[in-house]
mmCIF file of C-alpha atoms in Angstrom:
data_model
loop_
_atom_site.group_PDB
_atom_site.id
_atom_site.type_symbol
_atom_site.label_atom_id
_atom_site.label_comp_id
_atom_site.label_asym_id
_atom_site.label_seq_id
_atom_site.Cartn_x
_atom_site.Cartn_y
_atom_site.Cartn_z
ATOM 1 C CA MET S 1 0.429 29.391 -18.215
ATOM 2 C CA ASP S 2 1.227 26.342 -20.676
ATOM 3 C CA LEU S 3 3.437 23.099 -20.271
ATOM 4 C CA GLN S 4 5.983 24.812 -22.212
ATOM 5 C CA ALA S 5 6.144 27.750 -19.864
ATOM 6 C CA LEU S 6 5.992 25.530 -16.824
ATOM 7 C CA GLU S 7 9.124 23.406 -18.233
ATOM 8 C CA ASN S 8 10.908 26.465 -18.753
ATOM 9 C CA GLN S 9 10.362 27.723 -15.133
ATOM 10 C CA PHE S 10 11.492 24.165 -13.879
ATOM 11 C CA LYS S 11 14.827 24.602 -15.799
ATOM 12 C CA THR S 12 15.222 28.246 -14.354
ATOM 13 C CA LEU S 13 14.679 26.956 -10.751
ATOM 14 C CA PHE S 14 16.498 23.685 -10.616
ATOM 15 C CA GLY S 15 18.780 23.861 -13.533
ATOM 16 C CA LYS S 16 17.681 20.876 -15.354
ATOM 17 C CA THR S 17 14.978 19.567 -17.571
ATOM 18 C CA PRO S 18 11.840 17.836 -15.985
ATOM 19 C CA GLU S 19 11.515 14.155 -16.529
ATOM 20 C CA TYR S 20 7.965 13.813 -15.596
ATOM 21 C CA ALA S 21 4.500 15.738 -15.795
ATOM 22 C CA TYR S 22 1.339 14.894 -14.191
ATOM 23 C CA PHE S 23 -1.941 16.691 -13.788
ATOM 24 C CA ALA S 24 -5.031 16.634 -11.365
ATOM 25 C CA PRO S 25 -8.069 18.808 -11.636
ATOM 26 C CA GLY S 26 -10.101 20.924 -9.288
ATOM 27 C CA ARG S 27 -13.603 19.691 -8.565
ATOM 28 C CA VAL S 28 -17.262 21.341 -8.329
ATOM 29 C CA ASN S 29 -19.908 19.684 -6.229
ATOM 30 C CA LEU S 30 -23.452 20.028 -8.150
ATOM 31 C CA ILE S 31 -25.244 18.949 -5.044
ATOM 32 C CA GLY S 32 -24.866 17.125 -1.929
ATOM 33 C CA ASP S 33 -22.742 19.326 0.369
ATOM 34 C CA HIS S 34 -21.730 17.996 3.961
ATOM 35 C CA THR S 35 -23.175 14.661 3.028
ATOM 36 C CA ASP S 36 -19.884 12.743 2.421
ATOM 37 C CA TYR S 37 -18.753 12.563 5.772
ATOM 38 C CA ASN S 38 -22.250 11.855 6.970
ATOM 39 C CA GLY S 39 -22.233 8.392 4.774
ATOM 40 C CA GLY S 40 -24.621 9.869 1.999
ATOM 41 C CA LEU S 41 -24.434 10.713 -1.731
ATOM 42 C CA VAL S 42 -22.706 13.343 -3.569
ATOM 43 C CA PHE S 43 -22.696 14.267 -7.132
ATOM 44 C CA PRO S 44 -19.314 16.104 -8.147
ATOM 45 C CA CYS S 45 -17.537 16.482 -11.396
ATOM 46 C CA ALA S 46 -13.852 17.189 -12.223
ATOM 47 C CA LEU S 47 -13.026 20.623 -13.929
ATOM 48 C CA SER S 48 -10.633 21.312 -16.888
ATOM 49 C CA PHE S 49 -8.388 23.286 -14.628
ATOM 50 C CA GLY S 50 -6.216 22.035 -11.635
ATOM 51 C CA THR S 51 -2.715 21.461 -10.422
ATOM 52 C CA TYR S 52 0.543 20.540 -12.606
ATOM 53 C CA LEU S 53 3.312 18.696 -11.061
ATOM 54 C CA LEU S 54 6.767 18.555 -13.031
ATOM 55 C CA ALA S 55 9.419 16.418 -11.685
ATOM 56 C CA ALA S 56 12.952 15.347 -12.154
ATOM 57 C CA GLN S 57 15.139 13.078 -9.888
ATOM 58 C CA ARG S 58 18.056 14.181 -7.485
ATOM 59 C CA ASP S 59 21.053 12.527 -6.129
ATOM 60 C CA ASP S 60 20.167 12.499 -2.694
ATOM 61 C CA ARG S 61 17.424 11.575 -0.424
ATOM 62 C CA HIS S 62 15.675 15.142 -0.116
ATOM 63 C CA ASN S 63 12.772 16.435 -1.985
ATOM 64 C CA ALA S 64 12.882 19.901 -2.912
ATOM 65 C CA PHE S 65 9.420 21.824 -3.255
ATOM 66 C CA ARG S 66 8.643 24.828 -5.342
ATOM 67 C CA SER S 67 5.345 26.422 -6.363
ATOM 68 C CA LEU S 68 4.416 28.947 -8.680
ATOM 69 C CA ASN S 69 1.333 29.940 -6.368
ATOM 70 C CA PHE S 70 2.971 30.040 -2.948
ATOM 71 C CA GLU S 71 6.059 31.972 -1.977
ATOM 72 C CA TYR S 72 7.288 29.231 0.547
ATOM 73 C CA ALA S 73 9.972 26.955 -1.061
ATOM 74 C CA GLY S 74 11.807 24.187 0.938
ATOM 75 C CA THR S 75 14.092 20.976 0.906
ATOM 76 C CA THR S 76 12.786 18.397 3.021
ATOM 77 C CA ASP S 77 13.683 14.848 4.240
ATOM 78 C CA ALA S 78 12.080 12.216 6.375
ATOM 79 C CA THR S 79 12.318 14.551 9.547
ATOM 80 C CA ALA S 80 9.515 16.538 7.953
ATOM 81 C CA PHE S 81 6.948 13.923 8.973
ATOM 82 C CA SER S 82 7.562 14.440 12.583
ATOM 83 C CA ASN S 83 8.024 18.061 12.246
ATOM 84 C CA LYS S 84 5.003 18.999 10.443
ATOM 85 C CA PRO S 85 5.084 22.115 8.420
ATOM 86 C CA LYS S 86 2.215 24.526 8.414
ATOM 87 C CA GLU S 87 2.950 25.732 4.807
ATOM 88 C CA TRP S 88 1.465 24.154 1.671
ATOM 89 C CA ILE S 89 3.867 21.494 1.296
ATOM 90 C CA ALA S 90 1.850 19.955 4.352
ATOM 91 C CA TYR S 91 -0.405 18.468 1.620
ATOM 92 C CA PRO S 92 2.312 16.651 -0.314
ATOM 93 C CA LEU S 93 4.041 15.498 2.519
ATOM 94 C CA GLY S 94 1.123 14.097 3.980
ATOM 95 C CA VAL S 95 0.870 11.786 0.869
ATOM 96 C CA MET S 96 4.561 11.247 0.798
ATOM 97 C CA LYS S 97 4.076 9.890 4.392
ATOM 98 C CA GLU S 98 1.253 7.682 3.691
ATOM 99 C CA PHE S 99 3.486 5.975 0.591
ATOM 100 C CA ALA S 100 6.328 5.889 3.112
ATOM 101 C CA ASP S 101 4.264 3.904 5.566
ATOM 102 C CA LEU S 102 3.236 1.486 2.942
ATOM 103 C CA GLY S 103 7.316 0.786 2.273
ATOM 104 C CA HIS S 104 7.464 2.797 -0.836
ATOM 105 C CA PRO S 105 10.767 5.095 -1.345
ATOM 106 C CA VAL S 106 9.458 8.649 -1.578
ATOM 107 C CA TRP S 107 12.967 10.639 -1.424
ATOM 108 C CA GLY S 108 15.220 12.291 -4.259
ATOM 109 C CA TYR S 109 12.998 14.504 -6.389
ATOM 110 C CA ASP S 110 12.922 18.089 -7.727
ATOM 111 C CA LEU S 111 9.129 19.119 -7.710
ATOM 112 C CA LEU S 112 7.310 21.947 -9.277
ATOM 113 C CA TYR S 113 3.786 22.624 -8.390
ATOM 114 C CA TYR S 114 1.553 25.006 -10.544
ATOM 115 C CA GLY S 115 -2.175 25.240 -9.898
ATOM 116 C CA ASN S 116 -4.640 27.436 -12.061
ATOM 117 C CA ILE S 117 -7.422 26.341 -9.354
ATOM 118 C CA PRO S 118 -8.427 29.857 -7.338
ATOM 119 C CA ASN S 119 -6.830 29.073 -3.978
ATOM 120 C CA GLY S 120 -9.234 29.201 -1.069
ATOM 121 C CA ALA S 121 -12.273 28.875 -3.469
ATOM 122 C CA GLY S 122 -13.515 25.597 -2.404
ATOM 123 C CA LEU S 123 -12.954 23.976 -5.753
ATOM 124 C CA SER S 124 -10.540 21.282 -4.123
ATOM 125 C CA SER S 125 -7.184 22.952 -4.387
ATOM 126 C CA SER S 126 -6.103 21.103 -1.647
ATOM 127 C CA ALA S 127 -7.231 17.741 -2.740
ATOM 128 C CA SER S 128 -5.702 18.583 -6.294
ATOM 129 C CA ILE S 129 -2.391 18.788 -4.800
ATOM 130 C CA GLU S 130 -2.718 15.634 -2.926
ATOM 131 C CA MET S 131 -3.897 13.677 -5.799
ATOM 132 C CA VAL S 132 -1.341 15.030 -8.334
ATOM 133 C CA THR S 133 1.500 14.028 -5.825
ATOM 134 C CA ALA S 134 -0.332 10.656 -5.141
ATOM 135 C CA THR S 135 -0.312 10.081 -8.975
ATOM 136 C CA MET S 136 3.245 10.763 -9.452
ATOM 137 C CA LEU S 137 4.410 8.595 -6.510
ATOM 138 C CA ASN S 138 2.249 5.758 -7.700
ATOM 139 C CA ASP S 139 3.712 5.886 -11.049
ATOM 140 C CA LEU S 140 7.417 6.558 -10.118
ATOM 141 C CA THR S 141 7.687 3.924 -7.167
ATOM 142 C CA GLY S 142 5.429 1.190 -9.210
ATOM 143 C CA ALA S 143 3.332 1.192 -6.252
ATOM 144 C CA GLY S 144 0.126 -0.149 -8.537
ATOM 145 C CA LEU S 145 -2.610 1.650 -6.397
ATOM 146 C CA THR S 146 -5.849 2.291 -8.021
ATOM 147 C CA LYS S 147 -7.285 5.683 -8.265
ATOM 148 C CA VAL S 148 -9.773 4.980 -5.505
ATOM 149 C CA GLU S 149 -7.025 3.748 -3.492
ATOM 150 C CA LEU S 150 -5.295 6.966 -4.190
ATOM 151 C CA ALA S 151 -8.255 8.917 -3.215
ATOM 152 C CA GLN S 152 -8.428 7.024 0.089
ATOM 153 C CA LEU S 153 -4.460 7.340 0.682
ATOM 154 C CA SER S 154 -5.094 11.264 0.266
ATOM 155 C CA GLN S 155 -8.011 11.768 2.364
ATOM 156 C CA LYS S 156 -5.912 9.787 5.244
ATOM 157 C CA ALA S 157 -3.316 12.155 4.333
ATOM 158 C CA GLU S 158 -5.572 15.223 4.770
ATOM 159 C CA ASN S 159 -7.059 13.977 7.982
ATOM 160 C CA GLN S 160 -4.027 12.866 9.841
ATOM 161 C CA PHE S 161 -1.241 14.621 8.483
ATOM 162 C CA VAL S 162 -2.929 18.177 7.752
ATOM 163 C CA GLY S 163 -5.654 17.807 10.386
ATOM 164 C CA MET S 164 -8.444 18.562 8.149
ATOM 165 C CA ASN S 165 -11.349 16.126 8.945
ATOM 166 C CA CYS S 166 -12.590 15.950 5.413
ATOM 167 C CA GLY S 167 -14.689 13.254 4.053
ATOM 168 C CA ILE S 168 -13.893 11.288 0.370
ATOM 169 C CA MET S 169 -15.665 13.310 -2.110
ATOM 170 C CA ASP S 170 -12.805 15.781 -2.995
ATOM 171 C CA GLN S 171 -10.079 13.404 -3.587
ATOM 172 C CA PHE S 172 -12.491 10.844 -5.246
ATOM 173 C CA ALA S 173 -13.911 13.201 -7.764
ATOM 174 C CA VAL S 174 -10.275 14.542 -8.532
ATOM 175 C CA GLY S 175 -9.148 11.230 -9.239
ATOM 176 C CA MET S 176 -12.097 9.598 -10.950
ATOM 177 C CA GLY S 177 -13.498 12.495 -12.798
ATOM 178 C CA LYS S 178 -14.707 11.684 -16.471
ATOM 179 C CA LYS S 179 -15.097 14.294 -19.281
ATOM 180 C CA ASP S 180 -18.674 15.401 -19.614
ATOM 181 C CA CYS S 181 -19.807 13.434 -16.795
ATOM 182 C CA ALA S 182 -20.557 13.989 -12.906
ATOM 183 C CA ILE S 183 -20.364 11.184 -10.576
ATOM 184 C CA ALA S 184 -23.032 10.020 -8.117
ATOM 185 C CA LEU S 185 -21.077 8.569 -5.436
ATOM 186 C CA ASP S 186 -22.077 6.812 -2.421
ATOM 187 C CA CYS S 187 -19.521 7.814 0.505
ATOM 188 C CA ALA S 188 -20.756 5.097 2.829
ATOM 189 C CA THR S 189 -19.824 2.355 0.372
ATOM 190 C CA LEU S 190 -17.710 4.037 -2.400
ATOM 191 C CA HIS S 191 -20.213 2.641 -5.097
ATOM 192 C CA TYR S 192 -20.352 4.998 -8.062
ATOM 193 C CA GLU S 193 -22.018 5.952 -11.227
ATOM 194 C CA TYR S 194 -20.969 8.274 -14.146
ATOM 195 C CA VAL S 195 -24.052 10.502 -15.117
ATOM 196 C CA PRO S 196 -23.725 12.225 -18.366
ATOM 197 C CA LEU S 197 -24.236 15.806 -17.729
ATOM 198 C CA VAL S 198 -26.695 16.962 -20.608
ATOM 199 C CA LEU S 199 -27.703 20.585 -20.040
ATOM 200 C CA ASP S 200 -29.320 21.346 -23.032
ATOM 201 C CA GLY S 201 -29.618 24.887 -23.480
ATOM 202 C CA TYR S 202 -27.732 25.496 -20.353
ATOM 203 C CA LYS S 203 -24.260 26.166 -18.713
ATOM 204 C CA LEU S 204 -22.935 25.646 -15.473
ATOM 205 C CA ILE S 205 -21.337 28.790 -14.262
ATOM 206 C CA ILE S 206 -19.029 28.797 -11.401
ATOM 207 C CA ALA S 207 -18.889 32.231 -9.321
ATOM 208 C CA ASN S 208 -16.033 32.785 -6.612
ATOM 209 C CA THR S 209 -17.058 35.005 -4.075
ATOM 210 C CA ASN S 210 -13.433 36.062 -3.596
ATOM 211 C CA LYS S 211 -13.852 35.612 0.463
ATOM 212 C CA ARG S 212 -10.816 33.329 0.851
ATOM 213 C CA ARG S 213 -12.229 30.314 2.704
ATOM 214 C CA GLY S 214 -9.674 29.073 5.305
ATOM 215 C CA LEU S 215 -11.117 25.523 5.978
ATOM 216 C CA ALA S 216 -8.667 24.358 8.720
ATOM 217 C CA ASP S 217 -9.601 27.619 10.687
ATOM 218 C CA SER S 218 -13.433 27.218 9.834
ATOM 219 C CA LYS S 219 -15.843 25.540 11.644
ATOM 220 C CA TYR S 220 -16.088 22.331 9.529
ATOM 221 C CA ASN S 221 -14.719 20.219 12.179
ATOM 222 C CA GLU S 222 -17.079 21.577 14.276
ATOM 223 C CA ARG S 223 -19.879 20.864 12.190
ATOM 224 C CA ARG S 224 -18.506 17.087 11.622
ATOM 225 C CA SER S 225 -18.370 16.727 15.398
ATOM 226 C CA GLU S 226 -21.968 18.088 15.603
ATOM 227 C CA CYS S 227 -23.374 15.294 13.320
ATOM 228 C CA GLU S 228 -21.240 12.828 15.295
ATOM 229 C CA GLU S 229 -23.218 14.002 18.564
ATOM 230 C CA ALA S 230 -26.569 13.752 16.822
ATOM 231 C CA ILE S 231 -25.692 10.154 15.744
ATOM 232 C CA LYS S 232 -25.140 9.276 19.519
ATOM 233 C CA TYR S 233 -28.431 10.434 20.504
ATOM 234 C CA ILE S 234 -30.166 8.665 17.555
ATOM 235 C CA SER S 235 -28.149 5.631 17.718
ATOM 236 C CA THR S 236 -29.907 5.058 21.493
ATOM 237 C CA GLN S 237 -32.993 3.804 19.688
ATOM 238 C CA HIS S 238 -31.988 3.345 15.869
ATOM 239 C CA ASN S 239 -28.904 1.089 14.904
ATOM 240 C CA ILE S 240 -27.324 3.556 12.554
ATOM 241 C CA THR S 241 -23.610 4.689 12.113
ATOM 242 C CA HIS S 242 -24.182 7.614 9.832
ATOM 243 C CA LEU S 243 -26.866 10.157 9.331
ATOM 244 C CA CYS S 244 -27.444 9.503 6.039
ATOM 245 C CA GLN S 245 -28.887 6.217 6.701
ATOM 246 C CA LEU S 246 -31.973 7.696 7.791
ATOM 247 C CA THR S 247 -34.792 8.942 5.400
ATOM 248 C CA GLU S 248 -36.283 12.561 6.147
ATOM 249 C CA GLU S 249 -39.623 10.537 7.529
ATOM 250 C CA GLU S 250 -37.321 8.389 9.697
ATOM 251 C CA PHE S 251 -35.538 11.326 11.272
ATOM 252 C CA GLU S 252 -38.837 13.511 11.756
ATOM 253 C CA ALA S 253 -40.105 10.531 13.959
ATOM 254 C CA CYS S 254 -37.033 10.270 15.938
ATOM 255 C CA ALA S 255 -35.588 14.188 16.030
ATOM 256 C CA SER S 256 -36.952 14.670 19.515
ATOM 257 C CA LEU S 257 -34.242 12.089 20.613
ATOM 258 C CA ILE S 258 -31.747 15.396 20.142
ATOM 259 C CA PRO S 259 -32.299 17.467 22.966
ATOM 260 C CA ASP S 260 -30.236 20.530 21.257
ATOM 261 C CA GLU S 261 -32.272 22.404 18.388
ATOM 262 C CA THR S 262 -28.749 23.369 16.829
ATOM 263 C CA ILE S 263 -27.429 19.816 16.698
ATOM 264 C CA ARG S 264 -31.148 18.887 15.455
ATOM 265 C CA ARG S 265 -30.977 21.387 12.488
ATOM 266 C CA ARG S 266 -27.556 20.022 11.727
ATOM 267 C CA ALA S 267 -28.575 16.425 11.273
ATOM 268 C CA ARG S 268 -31.877 17.547 9.470
ATOM 269 C CA HIS S 269 -29.646 19.165 6.828
ATOM 270 C CA ALA S 270 -27.226 16.107 6.373
ATOM 271 C CA ILE S 271 -30.565 13.827 5.680
ATOM 272 C CA SER S 272 -32.499 16.123 3.746
ATOM 273 C CA GLU S 273 -29.652 16.830 1.414
ATOM 274 C CA ASN S 274 -28.948 13.265 0.694
ATOM 275 C CA GLN S 275 -32.510 12.847 -0.047
ATOM 276 C CA ARG S 276 -31.923 15.990 -2.425
ATOM 277 C CA VAL S 277 -29.063 14.374 -4.198
ATOM 278 C CA ILE S 278 -31.205 11.459 -5.104
ATOM 279 C CA ARG S 279 -33.954 13.366 -6.325
ATOM 280 C CA ALA S 280 -31.653 15.568 -8.371
ATOM 281 C CA ILE S 281 -29.886 12.509 -10.097
ATOM 282 C CA THR S 282 -33.212 11.156 -11.178
ATOM 283 C CA ALA S 283 -34.255 14.478 -12.542
ATOM 284 C CA LEU S 284 -31.037 14.931 -14.607
ATOM 285 C CA LYS S 285 -31.333 11.509 -15.825
ATOM 286 C CA ALA S 286 -34.931 12.433 -16.955
ATOM 287 C CA GLY S 287 -33.587 15.620 -18.553
ATOM 288 C CA ASP S 288 -35.713 17.462 -16.017
ATOM 289 C CA LEU S 289 -33.556 20.539 -15.446
ATOM 290 C CA THR S 290 -36.142 22.494 -14.016
ATOM 291 C CA THR S 291 -36.466 20.192 -11.044
ATOM 292 C CA PHE S 292 -32.541 19.989 -10.998
ATOM 293 C CA GLY S 293 -32.472 23.671 -10.584
ATOM 294 C CA GLN S 294 -35.012 23.974 -7.735
ATOM 295 C CA LEU S 295 -33.323 21.323 -6.123
ATOM 296 C CA MET S 296 -30.095 23.145 -6.160
ATOM 297 C CA ASN S 297 -32.014 26.563 -4.709
ATOM 298 C CA ASP S 298 -33.759 24.220 -1.998
ATOM 299 C CA SER S 299 -29.930 22.881 -1.037
ATOM 300 C CA HIS S 300 -28.630 26.543 -0.654
ATOM 301 C CA ARG S 301 -31.397 27.535 1.604
ATOM 302 C CA SER S 302 -30.794 23.999 3.792
ATOM 303 C CA LEU S 303 -27.044 25.032 3.774
ATOM 304 C CA LYS S 304 -27.919 28.408 5.168
ATOM 305 C CA GLU S 305 -30.643 27.848 7.648
ATOM 306 C CA ASP S 306 -29.801 24.424 8.922
ATOM 307 C CA TYR S 307 -26.127 24.088 8.611
ATOM 308 C CA GLU S 308 -25.007 27.820 8.773
ATOM 309 C CA VAL S 309 -22.063 27.626 6.471
ATOM 310 C CA THR S 310 -22.970 30.174 4.012
ATOM 311 C CA GLY S 311 -22.439 33.830 4.863
ATOM 312 C CA ILE S 312 -23.494 37.140 3.370
ATOM 313 C CA GLU S 313 -21.086 36.860 0.390
ATOM 314 C CA LEU S 314 -22.480 33.395 -0.852
ATOM 315 C CA ASP S 315 -26.011 34.009 0.316
ATOM 316 C CA THR S 316 -25.628 37.334 -1.819
ATOM 317 C CA LEU S 317 -24.251 35.614 -4.937
ATOM 318 C CA ALA S 318 -26.658 32.745 -4.878
ATOM 319 C CA GLY S 319 -29.734 35.026 -4.028
ATOM 320 C CA GLU S 320 -28.807 37.369 -6.986
ATOM 321 C CA SER S 321 -28.540 34.232 -9.332
ATOM 322 C CA GLN S 322 -31.512 32.928 -8.115
ATOM 323 C CA GLN S 323 -33.362 35.912 -9.064
ATOM 324 C CA PHE S 324 -31.964 36.564 -12.597
ATOM 325 C CA PRO S 325 -33.824 35.633 -15.507
ATOM 326 C CA GLY S 326 -32.810 32.374 -17.272
ATOM 327 C CA VAL S 327 -31.290 30.753 -14.160
ATOM 328 C CA LEU S 328 -32.689 27.559 -13.274
ATOM 329 C CA GLY S 329 -30.855 26.988 -9.650
ATOM 330 C CA SER S 330 -28.121 28.317 -7.703
ATOM 331 C CA ARG S 331 -26.314 27.232 -4.543
ATOM 332 C CA MET S 332 -23.031 27.199 -2.636
ATOM 333 C CA THR S 333 -20.522 24.555 -3.334
ATOM 334 C CA GLY S 334 -18.292 22.707 -1.164
ATOM 335 C CA ALA S 335 -17.843 23.463 2.410
ATOM 336 C CA GLY S 336 -18.696 26.962 2.707
ATOM 337 C CA PHE S 337 -17.500 29.667 4.657
ATOM 338 C CA GLY S 338 -16.632 31.600 1.580
ATOM 339 C CA GLY S 339 -15.944 30.002 -1.780
ATOM 340 C CA CYS S 340 -18.014 29.835 -4.773
ATOM 341 C CA THR S 341 -21.443 29.172 -5.895
ATOM 342 C CA VAL S 342 -22.498 26.959 -9.122
ATOM 343 C CA SER S 343 -25.526 28.129 -11.132
ATOM 344 C CA LEU S 344 -27.636 26.433 -13.892
ATOM 345 C CA VAL S 345 -27.638 29.380 -16.398
ATOM 346 C CA GLN S 346 -29.637 29.729 -19.884
ATOM 347 C CA ASN S 347 -27.064 29.637 -22.656
ATOM 348 C CA GLY S 348 -28.591 33.112 -24.114
ATOM 349 C CA GLN S 349 -28.354 34.744 -20.699
ATOM 350 C CA ALA S 350 -24.870 33.899 -19.579
ATOM 351 C CA GLU S 351 -23.155 36.905 -20.751
ATOM 352 C CA ALA S 352 -25.774 39.377 -19.012
ATOM 353 C CA TYR S 353 -25.791 37.049 -15.889
ATOM 354 C CA ILE S 354 -22.088 37.490 -15.439
ATOM 355 C CA ARG S 355 -22.209 41.141 -15.931
ATOM 356 C CA GLU S 356 -25.512 42.082 -13.925
ATOM 357 C CA VAL S 357 -25.027 39.447 -10.994
ATOM 358 C CA GLY S 358 -21.329 40.564 -10.541
ATOM 359 C CA LYS S 359 -22.500 44.260 -10.645
ATOM 360 C CA ASN S 360 -24.962 43.561 -8.062
ATOM 361 C CA TYR S 361 -22.760 41.515 -6.019
ATOM 362 C CA GLN S 362 -20.264 44.001 -6.019
ATOM 363 C CA ALA S 363 -22.448 46.722 -4.936
ATOM 364 C CA LYS S 364 -23.886 44.739 -1.894
ATOM 365 C CA THR S 365 -20.745 43.231 -0.550
ATOM 366 C CA GLY S 366 -17.639 45.436 -1.967
ATOM 367 C CA LEU S 367 -16.106 42.385 -3.371
ATOM 368 C CA GLU S 368 -15.581 41.619 -7.001
ATOM 369 C CA ALA S 369 -16.764 38.113 -8.206
ATOM 370 C CA THR S 370 -15.076 36.011 -10.804
ATOM 371 C CA PHE S 371 -17.161 33.663 -13.016
ATOM 372 C CA TYR S 372 -15.902 30.873 -14.911
ATOM 373 C CA ILE S 373 -18.121 28.938 -17.209
ATOM 374 C CA ALA S 374 -17.380 25.128 -16.181
ATOM 375 C CA GLN S 375 -15.580 22.657 -18.580
ATOM 376 C CA ILE S 376 -16.105 19.229 -17.273
ATOM 377 C CA GLY S 377 -12.789 17.428 -17.578
ATOM 378 C CA GLU S 378 -10.669 14.128 -16.755
ATOM 379 C CA GLY S 379 -9.490 12.830 -13.319
ATOM 380 C CA ALA S 380 -5.832 13.005 -12.444
ATOM 381 C CA TYR S 381 -3.483 11.456 -15.145
ATOM 382 C CA LYS S 382 0.136 11.395 -16.057
ATOM 383 C CA LEU S 383 1.293 13.990 -18.989
ATOM 384 C CA TYR S 384 4.558 12.209 -19.727
#
């Protein structure tokens, strides 16, 4: 749906012309999952598709929410902050509460959201909704927050208002994305570096398992708690606050401090994944796509065996991809429990890859995968 069609929808729903328009992308993480809340490195990039927000001012202290993706529509005021809704509007409302707590006016808007990110696919549709709302409010209230501050504010909204104990990666990538670049982000310090994605002869192809990923209902928060438990054991002898402060060698030397094998495997994944990100960034900068692809495969294996966040759909899609000629690497991306894989596929094999992997995946799972050739875009911005 183009912008003109969205404007027409706005006029139909609200009987007026939108005054403002904003966009925030989705994101894909190339490597480094479940490292962000463990104080480690991630390597995401913003996508060309995302969430649009059209807005116009109202004459009262209410916000009217409409979406072309979700059936629920509502008009709210400040009481919504204490009567937290369970519908999609919890995401923008959480951001509004953060702005209100900073003393900025957040009421008096008609709001229309439209996203072309597959919902529940693990490509950060929730962070995209949060960041497009934060971008709008930052503009219209004159709050003057930086994009990094908007990302932190949106993460806080999802942690405290929505109740999803996510790390900073999604909001940061959605806000700070740069065309044709990935972001090497240290989640402990927020130090970041843009790394050009030079994929000579290859494409990044995202494959959606189309098994919906209910993050808040998943074991995401449980995994985070398990990592916190691992820190408690290790910190009896090592002064750490995050697992990714350890190297793999340091962890193996103290792994026996963790009595529970499951907790030990959770920690092993976080620490080894952090080291894989470091090696992957180095490989990409050197143009060594073969090593980069192998590290993607190793990452998926760790997420499957040590972190246990994949499942039959993701494992089937990644496995079929890894065996296909012209694929250097394939892995799940995002939190897991459904969602998407990302694969590095030779240009000349892209069409055959989509056809054959899709056919094999459907035969084994009964589900039809959806494929997207990734176009790397800009972070959140104002359209007009």
